[in-house]
XYZ file of C-alpha atoms in Angstrom:
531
model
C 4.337 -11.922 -131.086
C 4.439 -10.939 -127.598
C 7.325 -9.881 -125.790
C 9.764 -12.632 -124.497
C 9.363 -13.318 -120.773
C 10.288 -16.749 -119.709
C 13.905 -16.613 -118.372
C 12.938 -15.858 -115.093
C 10.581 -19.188 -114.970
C 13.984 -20.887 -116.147
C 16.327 -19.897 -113.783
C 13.873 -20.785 -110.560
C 13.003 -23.981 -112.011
C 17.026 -25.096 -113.319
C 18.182 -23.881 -110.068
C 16.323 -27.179 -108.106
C 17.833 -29.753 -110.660
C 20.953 -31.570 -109.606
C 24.110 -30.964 -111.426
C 26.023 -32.969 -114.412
C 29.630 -33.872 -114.079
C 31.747 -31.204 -115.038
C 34.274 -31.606 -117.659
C 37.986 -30.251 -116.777
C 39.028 -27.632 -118.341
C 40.883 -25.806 -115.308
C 40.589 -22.887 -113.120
C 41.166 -19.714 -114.800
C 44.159 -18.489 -113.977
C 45.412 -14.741 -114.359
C 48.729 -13.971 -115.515
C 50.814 -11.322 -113.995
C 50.078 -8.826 -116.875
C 48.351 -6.265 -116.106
C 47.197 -4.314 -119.351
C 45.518 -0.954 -119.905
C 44.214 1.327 -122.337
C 42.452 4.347 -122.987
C 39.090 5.336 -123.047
C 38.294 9.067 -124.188
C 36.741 8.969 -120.308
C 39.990 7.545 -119.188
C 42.641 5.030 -118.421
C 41.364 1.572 -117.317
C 42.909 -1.802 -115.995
C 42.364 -5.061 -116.952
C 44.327 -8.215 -117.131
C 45.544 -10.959 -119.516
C 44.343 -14.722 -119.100
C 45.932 -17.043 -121.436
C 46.636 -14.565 -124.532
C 43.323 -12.906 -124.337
C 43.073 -9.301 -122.671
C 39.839 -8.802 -120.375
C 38.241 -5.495 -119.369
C 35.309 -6.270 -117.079
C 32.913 -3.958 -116.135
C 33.668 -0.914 -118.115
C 30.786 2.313 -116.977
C 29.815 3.659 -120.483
C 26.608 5.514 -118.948
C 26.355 7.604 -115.612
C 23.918 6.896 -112.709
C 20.661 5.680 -113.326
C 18.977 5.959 -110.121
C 17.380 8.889 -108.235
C 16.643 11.557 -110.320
C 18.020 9.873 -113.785
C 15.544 6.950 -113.088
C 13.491 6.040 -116.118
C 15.018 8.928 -118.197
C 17.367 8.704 -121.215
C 21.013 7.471 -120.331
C 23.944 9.500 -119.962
C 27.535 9.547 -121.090
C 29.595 8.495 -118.361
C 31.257 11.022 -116.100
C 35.523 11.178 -116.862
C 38.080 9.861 -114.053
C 41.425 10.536 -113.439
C 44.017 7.773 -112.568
C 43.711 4.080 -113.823
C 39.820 2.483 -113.365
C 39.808 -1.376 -111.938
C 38.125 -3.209 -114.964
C 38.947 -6.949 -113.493
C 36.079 -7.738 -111.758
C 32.251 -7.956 -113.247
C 30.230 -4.840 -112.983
C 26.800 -5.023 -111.744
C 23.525 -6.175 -113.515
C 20.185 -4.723 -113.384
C 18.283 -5.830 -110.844
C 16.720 -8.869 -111.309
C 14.951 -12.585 -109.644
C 17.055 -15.401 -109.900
C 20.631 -16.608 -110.587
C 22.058 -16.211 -113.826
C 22.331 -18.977 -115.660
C 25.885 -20.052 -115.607
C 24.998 -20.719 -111.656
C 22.219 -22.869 -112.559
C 22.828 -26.747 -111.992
C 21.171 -27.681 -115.256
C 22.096 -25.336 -117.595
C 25.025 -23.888 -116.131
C 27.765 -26.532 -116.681
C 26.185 -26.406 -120.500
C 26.791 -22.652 -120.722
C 30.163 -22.225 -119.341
C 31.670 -25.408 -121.737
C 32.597 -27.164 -118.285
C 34.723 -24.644 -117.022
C 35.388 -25.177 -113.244
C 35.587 -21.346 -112.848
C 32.258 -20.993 -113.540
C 31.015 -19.793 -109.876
C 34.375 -17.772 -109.723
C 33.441 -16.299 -113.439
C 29.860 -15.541 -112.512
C 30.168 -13.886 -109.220
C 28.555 -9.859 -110.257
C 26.410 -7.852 -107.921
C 23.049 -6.331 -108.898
C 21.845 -2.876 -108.670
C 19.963 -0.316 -110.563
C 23.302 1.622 -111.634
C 24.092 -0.963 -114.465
C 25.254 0.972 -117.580
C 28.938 -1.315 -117.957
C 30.205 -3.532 -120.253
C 32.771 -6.182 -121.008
C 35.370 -6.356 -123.805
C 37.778 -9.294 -124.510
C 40.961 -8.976 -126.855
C 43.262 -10.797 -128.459
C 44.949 -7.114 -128.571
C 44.521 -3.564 -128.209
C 45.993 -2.778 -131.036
C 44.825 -3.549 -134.817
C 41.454 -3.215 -136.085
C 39.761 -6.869 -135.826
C 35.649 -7.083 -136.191
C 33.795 -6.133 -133.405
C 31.320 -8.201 -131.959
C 28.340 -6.630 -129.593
C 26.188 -9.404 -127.465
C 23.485 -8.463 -126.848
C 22.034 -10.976 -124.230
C 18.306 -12.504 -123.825
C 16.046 -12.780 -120.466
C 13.225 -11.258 -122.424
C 13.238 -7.701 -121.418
C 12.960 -8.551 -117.465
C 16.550 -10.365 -116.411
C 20.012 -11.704 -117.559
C 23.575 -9.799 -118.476
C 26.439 -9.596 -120.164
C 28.128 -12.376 -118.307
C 28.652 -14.535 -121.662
C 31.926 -12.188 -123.253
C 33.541 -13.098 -120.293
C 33.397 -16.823 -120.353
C 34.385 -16.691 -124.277
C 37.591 -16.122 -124.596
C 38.369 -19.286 -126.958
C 35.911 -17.971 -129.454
C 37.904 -14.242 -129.011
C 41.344 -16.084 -129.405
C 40.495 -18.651 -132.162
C 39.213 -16.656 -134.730
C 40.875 -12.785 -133.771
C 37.935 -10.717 -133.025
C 36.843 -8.277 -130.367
C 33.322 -8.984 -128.262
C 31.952 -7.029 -126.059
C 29.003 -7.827 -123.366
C 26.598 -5.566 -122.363
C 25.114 -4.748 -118.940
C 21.529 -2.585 -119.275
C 18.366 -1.726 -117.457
C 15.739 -3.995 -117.621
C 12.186 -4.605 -116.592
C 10.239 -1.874 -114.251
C 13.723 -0.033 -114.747
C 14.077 0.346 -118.534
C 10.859 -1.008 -120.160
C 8.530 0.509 -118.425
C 6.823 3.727 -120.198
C 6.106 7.026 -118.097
C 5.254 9.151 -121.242
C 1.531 9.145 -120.807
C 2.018 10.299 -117.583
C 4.883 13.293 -117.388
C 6.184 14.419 -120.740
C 9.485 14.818 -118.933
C 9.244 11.073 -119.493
C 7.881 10.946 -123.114
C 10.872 9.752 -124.822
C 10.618 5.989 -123.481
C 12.248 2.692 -123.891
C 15.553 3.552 -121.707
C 16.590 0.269 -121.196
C 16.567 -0.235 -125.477
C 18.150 3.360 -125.077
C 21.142 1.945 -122.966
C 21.949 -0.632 -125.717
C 22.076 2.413 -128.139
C 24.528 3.971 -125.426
C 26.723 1.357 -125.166
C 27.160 1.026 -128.887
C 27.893 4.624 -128.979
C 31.062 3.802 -126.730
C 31.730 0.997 -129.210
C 32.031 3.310 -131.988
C 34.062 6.709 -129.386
C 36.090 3.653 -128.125
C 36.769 0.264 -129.527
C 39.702 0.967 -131.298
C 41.226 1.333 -127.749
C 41.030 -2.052 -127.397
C 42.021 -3.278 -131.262
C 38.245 -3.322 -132.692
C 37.199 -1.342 -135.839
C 34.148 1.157 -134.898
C 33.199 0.286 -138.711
C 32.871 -3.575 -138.447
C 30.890 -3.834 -135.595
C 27.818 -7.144 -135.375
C 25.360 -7.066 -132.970
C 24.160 -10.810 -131.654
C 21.829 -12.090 -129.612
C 19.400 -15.111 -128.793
C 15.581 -14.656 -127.184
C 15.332 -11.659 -125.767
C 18.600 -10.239 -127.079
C 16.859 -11.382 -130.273
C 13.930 -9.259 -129.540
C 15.896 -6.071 -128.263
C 18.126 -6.588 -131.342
C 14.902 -6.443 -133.701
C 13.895 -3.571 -131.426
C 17.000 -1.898 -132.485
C 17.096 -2.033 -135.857
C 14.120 -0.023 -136.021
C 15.371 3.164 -133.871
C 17.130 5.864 -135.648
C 19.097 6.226 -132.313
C 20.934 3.526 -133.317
C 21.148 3.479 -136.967
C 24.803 3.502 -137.841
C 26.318 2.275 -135.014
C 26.235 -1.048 -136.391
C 26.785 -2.728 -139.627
C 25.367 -6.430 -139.174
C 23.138 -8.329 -137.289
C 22.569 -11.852 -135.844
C 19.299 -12.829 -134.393
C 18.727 -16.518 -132.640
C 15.589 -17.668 -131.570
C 14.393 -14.229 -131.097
C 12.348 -13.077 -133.923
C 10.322 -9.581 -132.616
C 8.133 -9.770 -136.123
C 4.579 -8.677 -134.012
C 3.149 -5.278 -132.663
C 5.030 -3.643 -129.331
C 2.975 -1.588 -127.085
C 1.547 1.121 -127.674
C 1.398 3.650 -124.994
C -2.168 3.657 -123.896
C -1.595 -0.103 -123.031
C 2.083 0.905 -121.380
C 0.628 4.246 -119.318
C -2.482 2.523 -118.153
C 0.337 -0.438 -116.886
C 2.667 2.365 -115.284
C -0.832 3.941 -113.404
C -1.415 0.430 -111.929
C 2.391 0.163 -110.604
C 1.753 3.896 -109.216
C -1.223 2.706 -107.309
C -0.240 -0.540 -106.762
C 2.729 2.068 -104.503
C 0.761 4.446 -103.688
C 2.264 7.269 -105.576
C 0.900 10.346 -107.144
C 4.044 11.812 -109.787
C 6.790 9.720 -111.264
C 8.374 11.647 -109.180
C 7.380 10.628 -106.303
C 7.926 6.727 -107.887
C 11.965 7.931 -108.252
C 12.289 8.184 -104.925
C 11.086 4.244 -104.131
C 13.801 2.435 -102.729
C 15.223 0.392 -106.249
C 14.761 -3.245 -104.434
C 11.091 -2.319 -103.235
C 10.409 -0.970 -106.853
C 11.219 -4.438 -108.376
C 9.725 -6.325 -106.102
C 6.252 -4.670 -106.676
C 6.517 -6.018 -110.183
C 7.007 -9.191 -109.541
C 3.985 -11.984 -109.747
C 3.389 -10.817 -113.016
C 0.517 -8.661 -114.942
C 2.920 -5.864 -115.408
C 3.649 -5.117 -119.338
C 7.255 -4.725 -119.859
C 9.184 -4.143 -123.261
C 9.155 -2.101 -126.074
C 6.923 1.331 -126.793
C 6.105 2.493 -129.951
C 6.812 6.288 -128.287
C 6.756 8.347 -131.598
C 10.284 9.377 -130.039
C 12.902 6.399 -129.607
C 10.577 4.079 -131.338
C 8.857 5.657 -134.202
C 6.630 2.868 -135.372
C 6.390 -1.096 -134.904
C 9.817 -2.621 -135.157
C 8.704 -5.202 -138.079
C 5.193 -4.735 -138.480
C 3.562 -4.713 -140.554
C 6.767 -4.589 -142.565
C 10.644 -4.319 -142.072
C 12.282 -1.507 -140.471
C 13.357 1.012 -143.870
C 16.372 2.724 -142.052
C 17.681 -0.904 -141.262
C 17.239 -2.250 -145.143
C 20.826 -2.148 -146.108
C 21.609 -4.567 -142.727
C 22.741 -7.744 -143.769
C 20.697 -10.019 -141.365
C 21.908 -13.816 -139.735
C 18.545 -15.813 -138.648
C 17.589 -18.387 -137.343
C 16.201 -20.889 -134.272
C 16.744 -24.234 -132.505
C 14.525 -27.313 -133.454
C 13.615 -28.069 -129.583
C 12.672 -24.582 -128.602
C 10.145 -25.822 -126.269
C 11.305 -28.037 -124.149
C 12.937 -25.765 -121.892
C 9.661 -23.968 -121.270
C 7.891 -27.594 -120.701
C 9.826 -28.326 -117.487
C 6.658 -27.397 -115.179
C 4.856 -30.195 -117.054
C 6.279 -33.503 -116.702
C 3.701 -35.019 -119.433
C 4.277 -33.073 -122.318
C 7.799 -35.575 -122.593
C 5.885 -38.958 -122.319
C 3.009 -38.145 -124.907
C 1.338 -40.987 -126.993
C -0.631 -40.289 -130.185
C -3.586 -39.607 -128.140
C -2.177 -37.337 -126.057
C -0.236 -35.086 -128.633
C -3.566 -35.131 -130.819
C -5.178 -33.743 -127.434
C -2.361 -31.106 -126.893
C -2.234 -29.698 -130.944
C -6.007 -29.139 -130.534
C -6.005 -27.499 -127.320
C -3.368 -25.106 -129.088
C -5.759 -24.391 -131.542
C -4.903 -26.283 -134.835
C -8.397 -26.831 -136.926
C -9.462 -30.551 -136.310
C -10.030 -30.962 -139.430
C -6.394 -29.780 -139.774
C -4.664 -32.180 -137.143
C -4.549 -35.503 -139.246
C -3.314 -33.866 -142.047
C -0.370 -31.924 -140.256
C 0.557 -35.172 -138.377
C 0.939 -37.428 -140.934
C 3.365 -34.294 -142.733
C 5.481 -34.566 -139.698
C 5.568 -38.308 -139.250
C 6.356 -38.587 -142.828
C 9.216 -36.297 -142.296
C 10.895 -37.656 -139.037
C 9.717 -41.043 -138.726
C 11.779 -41.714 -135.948
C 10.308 -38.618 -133.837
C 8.237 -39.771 -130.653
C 5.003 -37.794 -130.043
C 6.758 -36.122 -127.678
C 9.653 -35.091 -129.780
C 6.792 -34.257 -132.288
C 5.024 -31.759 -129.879
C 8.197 -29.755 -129.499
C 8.845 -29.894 -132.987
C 5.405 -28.653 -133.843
C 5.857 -25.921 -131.459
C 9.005 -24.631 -132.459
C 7.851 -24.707 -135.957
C 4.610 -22.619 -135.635
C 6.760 -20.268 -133.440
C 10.118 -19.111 -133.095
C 10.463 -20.697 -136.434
C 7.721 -19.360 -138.071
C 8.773 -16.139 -136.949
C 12.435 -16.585 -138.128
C 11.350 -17.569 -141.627
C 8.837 -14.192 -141.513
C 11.625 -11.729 -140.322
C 14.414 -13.459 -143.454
C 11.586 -12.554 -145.988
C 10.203 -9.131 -144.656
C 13.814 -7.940 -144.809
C 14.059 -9.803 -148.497
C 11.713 -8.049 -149.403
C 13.550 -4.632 -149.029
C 16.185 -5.805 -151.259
C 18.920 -3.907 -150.162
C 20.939 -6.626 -147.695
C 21.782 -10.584 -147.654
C 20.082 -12.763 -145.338
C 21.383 -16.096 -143.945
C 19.166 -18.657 -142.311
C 20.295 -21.340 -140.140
C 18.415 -24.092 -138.305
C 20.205 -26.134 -134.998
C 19.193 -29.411 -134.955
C 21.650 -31.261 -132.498
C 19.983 -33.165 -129.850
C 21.912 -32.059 -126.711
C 22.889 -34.814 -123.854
C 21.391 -32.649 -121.397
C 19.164 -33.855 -118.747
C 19.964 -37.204 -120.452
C 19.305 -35.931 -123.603
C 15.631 -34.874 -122.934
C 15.920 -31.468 -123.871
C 16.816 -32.378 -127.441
C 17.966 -28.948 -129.687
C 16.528 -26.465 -126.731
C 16.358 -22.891 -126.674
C 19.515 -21.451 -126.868
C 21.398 -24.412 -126.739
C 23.486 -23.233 -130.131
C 24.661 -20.208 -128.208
C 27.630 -21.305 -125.961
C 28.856 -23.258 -129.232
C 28.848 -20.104 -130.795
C 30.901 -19.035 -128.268
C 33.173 -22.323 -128.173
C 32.217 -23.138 -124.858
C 31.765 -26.963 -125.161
C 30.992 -29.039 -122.229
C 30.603 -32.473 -124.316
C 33.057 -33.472 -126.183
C 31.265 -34.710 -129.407
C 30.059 -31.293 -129.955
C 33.695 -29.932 -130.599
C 33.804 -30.299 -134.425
C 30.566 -28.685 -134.703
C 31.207 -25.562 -132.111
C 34.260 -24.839 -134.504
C 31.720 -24.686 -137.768
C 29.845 -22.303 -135.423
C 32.134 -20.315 -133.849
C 33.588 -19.455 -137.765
C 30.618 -18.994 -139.310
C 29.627 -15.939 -136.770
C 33.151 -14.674 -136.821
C 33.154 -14.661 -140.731
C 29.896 -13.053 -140.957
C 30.952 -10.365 -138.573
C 34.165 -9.612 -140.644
C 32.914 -9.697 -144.030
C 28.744 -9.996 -143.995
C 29.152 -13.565 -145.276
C 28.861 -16.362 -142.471
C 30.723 -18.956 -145.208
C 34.238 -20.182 -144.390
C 36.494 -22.429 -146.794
C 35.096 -25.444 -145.031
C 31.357 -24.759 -145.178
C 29.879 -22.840 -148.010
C 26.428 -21.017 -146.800
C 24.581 -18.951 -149.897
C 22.205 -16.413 -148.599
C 18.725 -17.174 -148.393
C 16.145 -16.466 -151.262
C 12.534 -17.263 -151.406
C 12.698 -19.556 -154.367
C 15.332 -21.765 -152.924
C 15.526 -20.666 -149.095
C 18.660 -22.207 -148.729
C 19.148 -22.629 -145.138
C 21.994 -24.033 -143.032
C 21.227 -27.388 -140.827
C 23.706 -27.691 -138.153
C 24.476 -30.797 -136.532
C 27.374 -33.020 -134.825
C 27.507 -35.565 -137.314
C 27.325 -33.553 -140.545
C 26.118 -29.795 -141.150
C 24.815 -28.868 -144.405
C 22.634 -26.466 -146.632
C 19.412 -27.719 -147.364
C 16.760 -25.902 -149.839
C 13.279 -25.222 -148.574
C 13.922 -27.673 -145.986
C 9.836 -29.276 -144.861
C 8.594 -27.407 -147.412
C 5.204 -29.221 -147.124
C 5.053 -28.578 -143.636
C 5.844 -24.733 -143.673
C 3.231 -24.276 -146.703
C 0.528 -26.120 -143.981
C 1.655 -23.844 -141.323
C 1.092 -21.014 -143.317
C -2.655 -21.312 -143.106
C -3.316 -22.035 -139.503
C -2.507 -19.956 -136.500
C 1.242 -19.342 -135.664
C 2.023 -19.278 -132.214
C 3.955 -21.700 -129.563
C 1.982 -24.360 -128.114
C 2.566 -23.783 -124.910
């Protein structure tokens, strides 16, 4: 599988799209409270809005840039007097909007909330080691929930903790958002070049940082260091796989969620990442990484940009020992209980460049599964499987189907068995199914479209019941390991049932082996999205 690295196509192309209605669920307002707490690198400042208590943009790294660029992060330097945590801290630099500003998606993402420009409003810059925690306390010793947010390994923050605040107050946990370096910035390996340089992967490195404040500092803020669950969808998926195979990080957390982001393939290895760091060097005109420190930060990103530059994960011997989950599970992650699982329309976010692929006939899907490399003499066979199955499916809605099936499904299904196979940890699969009224419903179950339910941020009103069964699953798996809740039983998955939860507005269930004929066909043919 190759490394995640479509958000940036999403955010240019949702940005053109006229907005839906927003639904009105008021301004945020703050209260007068102003609350603080310690840190062990000092006092900081945040504020209360509606019971929940917000710290926003909390520095647990020093400076990245200059000299520090590209190296190993390090622990933040202490303060004296009270720190301002009440505004967003910045993001790495990046292309693009995020997505709560989009006019497609954003509405979606922030449940409605007119605050969402108000919410969103961060700056960028290459000194981006800060985080978010929200509170229903800070004192006690709730679960501690870590997102870990997607972009791929190129764009996106930690922005989603601090629209969530229902999810933090409804079911009495603590979540923190993290801010890290990303693209040229923190995946991009200098090893092969300097050895000062030959402990790589500093944005994966950051994540490993923050969670090290997590564990020096969360009880601060009413969180138990040993209850903490990492989360993530995409490319927080991927980082999250990432993670579970770097001793850096082993036992700084205790569970694991990973949506739509199955890493199960081979990251780069660093003959493939130094012979992409000499071409950014030339591309510059520099001699010494060095020399590339001293590039003015916006100039350095925009020389990556246009693509052809391999970004993400390096198998470094250092930070990153091996392949995260090839061609097996990570052993120092075994005893992880995992949470997996994907969205049934995966695709049709990544299908808005091609107006056709949502008014196929027969013809035309037969056309598109072949150019995507199923056998012909395969193609028949596979479509009458799926039309058997969902009979009410247009070609269209097959396509994405079919896509999402041979990909981030595939992979999901891989990942819940390679860690089976260890024996040492539960596994929970889950599969979102509910067709979305956005863009008038064309974009069906898309990618990541399960994640501000999660996160109780509901923008139509007929998903309400169903981003309650979500938000309570996650919170119950990151208390006790076990995402079941007295009003929806969920076993853990097991190869000779492979129980896996369907979630949906009208009725969410477990289902064994669900199209069992149609992952057994999959099996033998080429996995892979079809676009």
């Amino acid at each position: 599988m190759k490394p995640i690295n479509r958000r940036s196509f999403l955010v240019t192309t949702l940005s053109a799209i006229p907005a839906v209605v927003l639904a009105g669920n008021g301004l945020m307002s703050f209260t007068s409270s102003v609350i603080e707490t310690e840190t062990i690198y000092g006092k900081v400042k945040g504020y209360d809005f509606n019971g929940v208590k917000i710290f926003r943009g909390i520095p647990y790294g020093d400076t990245t840039e200059g000299e520090a660029r590209f190296l190993p992060p390090r622990k933040p330097q202490s303060w004296t007097g009270v720190k301002d945590c009440t505004l967003n801290g910045p993001r790495c630099i990046q292309g693009g909007r995020s997505i709560f500003e989009t006019d497609r998606l954003g509405p979606y993402f922030s449940g409605g909330r007119a605050d969402r420009f108000e919410l969103s409003k961060q700056p960028s810059g290459e000194d981006c080691l800060n985080l978010n925690v929200l509170t229903p306390g800070i004192t006690g010793k709730r679960p501690v929930m870590v997102y870990i947010h997607g972009g791929g390994f190129q764009d996106g923050g930690g922005l989603l903790a601090v629209f969530s605040d229902r999810h933090v107050r409804e079911q009495d946990v603590v979540l923190v958002g993290i801010n890290h370096r990303l693209n040229v910035f923190g995946y991009t390996y200098f090893g092969g070049i300097d050895k000062k340089y030959e402990v790589g992967n500093p944005g994966q490195l950051d994540l490993v940082a923050a969670l090290e404040w997590v564990r020096d500092n969360i009880e601060s803020f009413g969180g138990d260091p040993e209850n903490v669950t990492i989360f993530g969808e995409s490319g927080g998926g991927a980082k999250i796989s990432t993670l579970l195979a770097m001793p850096a990080a082993k036992g700084l957390f205790h569970k694991a969620a990973i949506q739509s982001g199955s890493f199960v393939g081979k990251a780069m290895d660093v003959d493939t990442a130094t012979n992409s760091a000499r071409e950014l060097m030339s591309k510059l005109g520099v001699t010494t990484v060095d020399d590339l420190q001293k590039v003015p930060a916006n100039e350095l990103f925009r020389s990556t940009m246009g693509g052809g530059m391999r970004q993400g994960p390096v198998v470094d011997g250092h930070s990153l020992p091996g392949d995260p989950w090839y061609p097996d599970s990570p052993e120092i992650s075994a005893n992880i209980p995992l949470l997996i699982g994907n969205d049934k329309d995966e695709a049709t976010l990544f299908a808005l460049n091609n107006e056709s692929l949502f008014s196929l006939d027969r013809a035309g899907l037969r056309s598109e599964l072949l150019k995507a490399k199923i056998p012909e003499d395969k193609v028949d066979d596979l479509l009458a499987l799926y039309q058997k199955a969902h009979p009410s499916d247009s070609p269209s809605d097959l396509y994405f189907r079919i896509s999402t099936d041979r990909g981030a499904r595939y992979n999901a299904v891989k990942q819940a068995e390679m860690q089976l196979e260890r024996g040492q940890a539960d596994v929970f699969m889950y599969y979102f199914q509910y067709n979305t009224p956005v863009d008038e419903g064309r974009l069906r179950a898309f990618h990541t479209s399960d994640l501000p339910l999660i996160m109780r941020l509901t923008l139509y009103p007929e998903s309400e019941q169903l981003s309650r069964q979500l938000s309570a699953a996650w919170a119950a798996f990151a208390r006790n390991g076990n995402p079941g809740t007295k009003n929806l039983a969920w076993p853990a998955y097991a190869t000779n049932d492979r129980a896996t939860m369907i979630f949906d507005i009208n009725k969410s269930e477990v289902v064994a082996d669900p199209d069992k004929d149609i992952r057994e066909m999959l099996l033998n043919m080429p996995s892979g999205s079809l676009l």
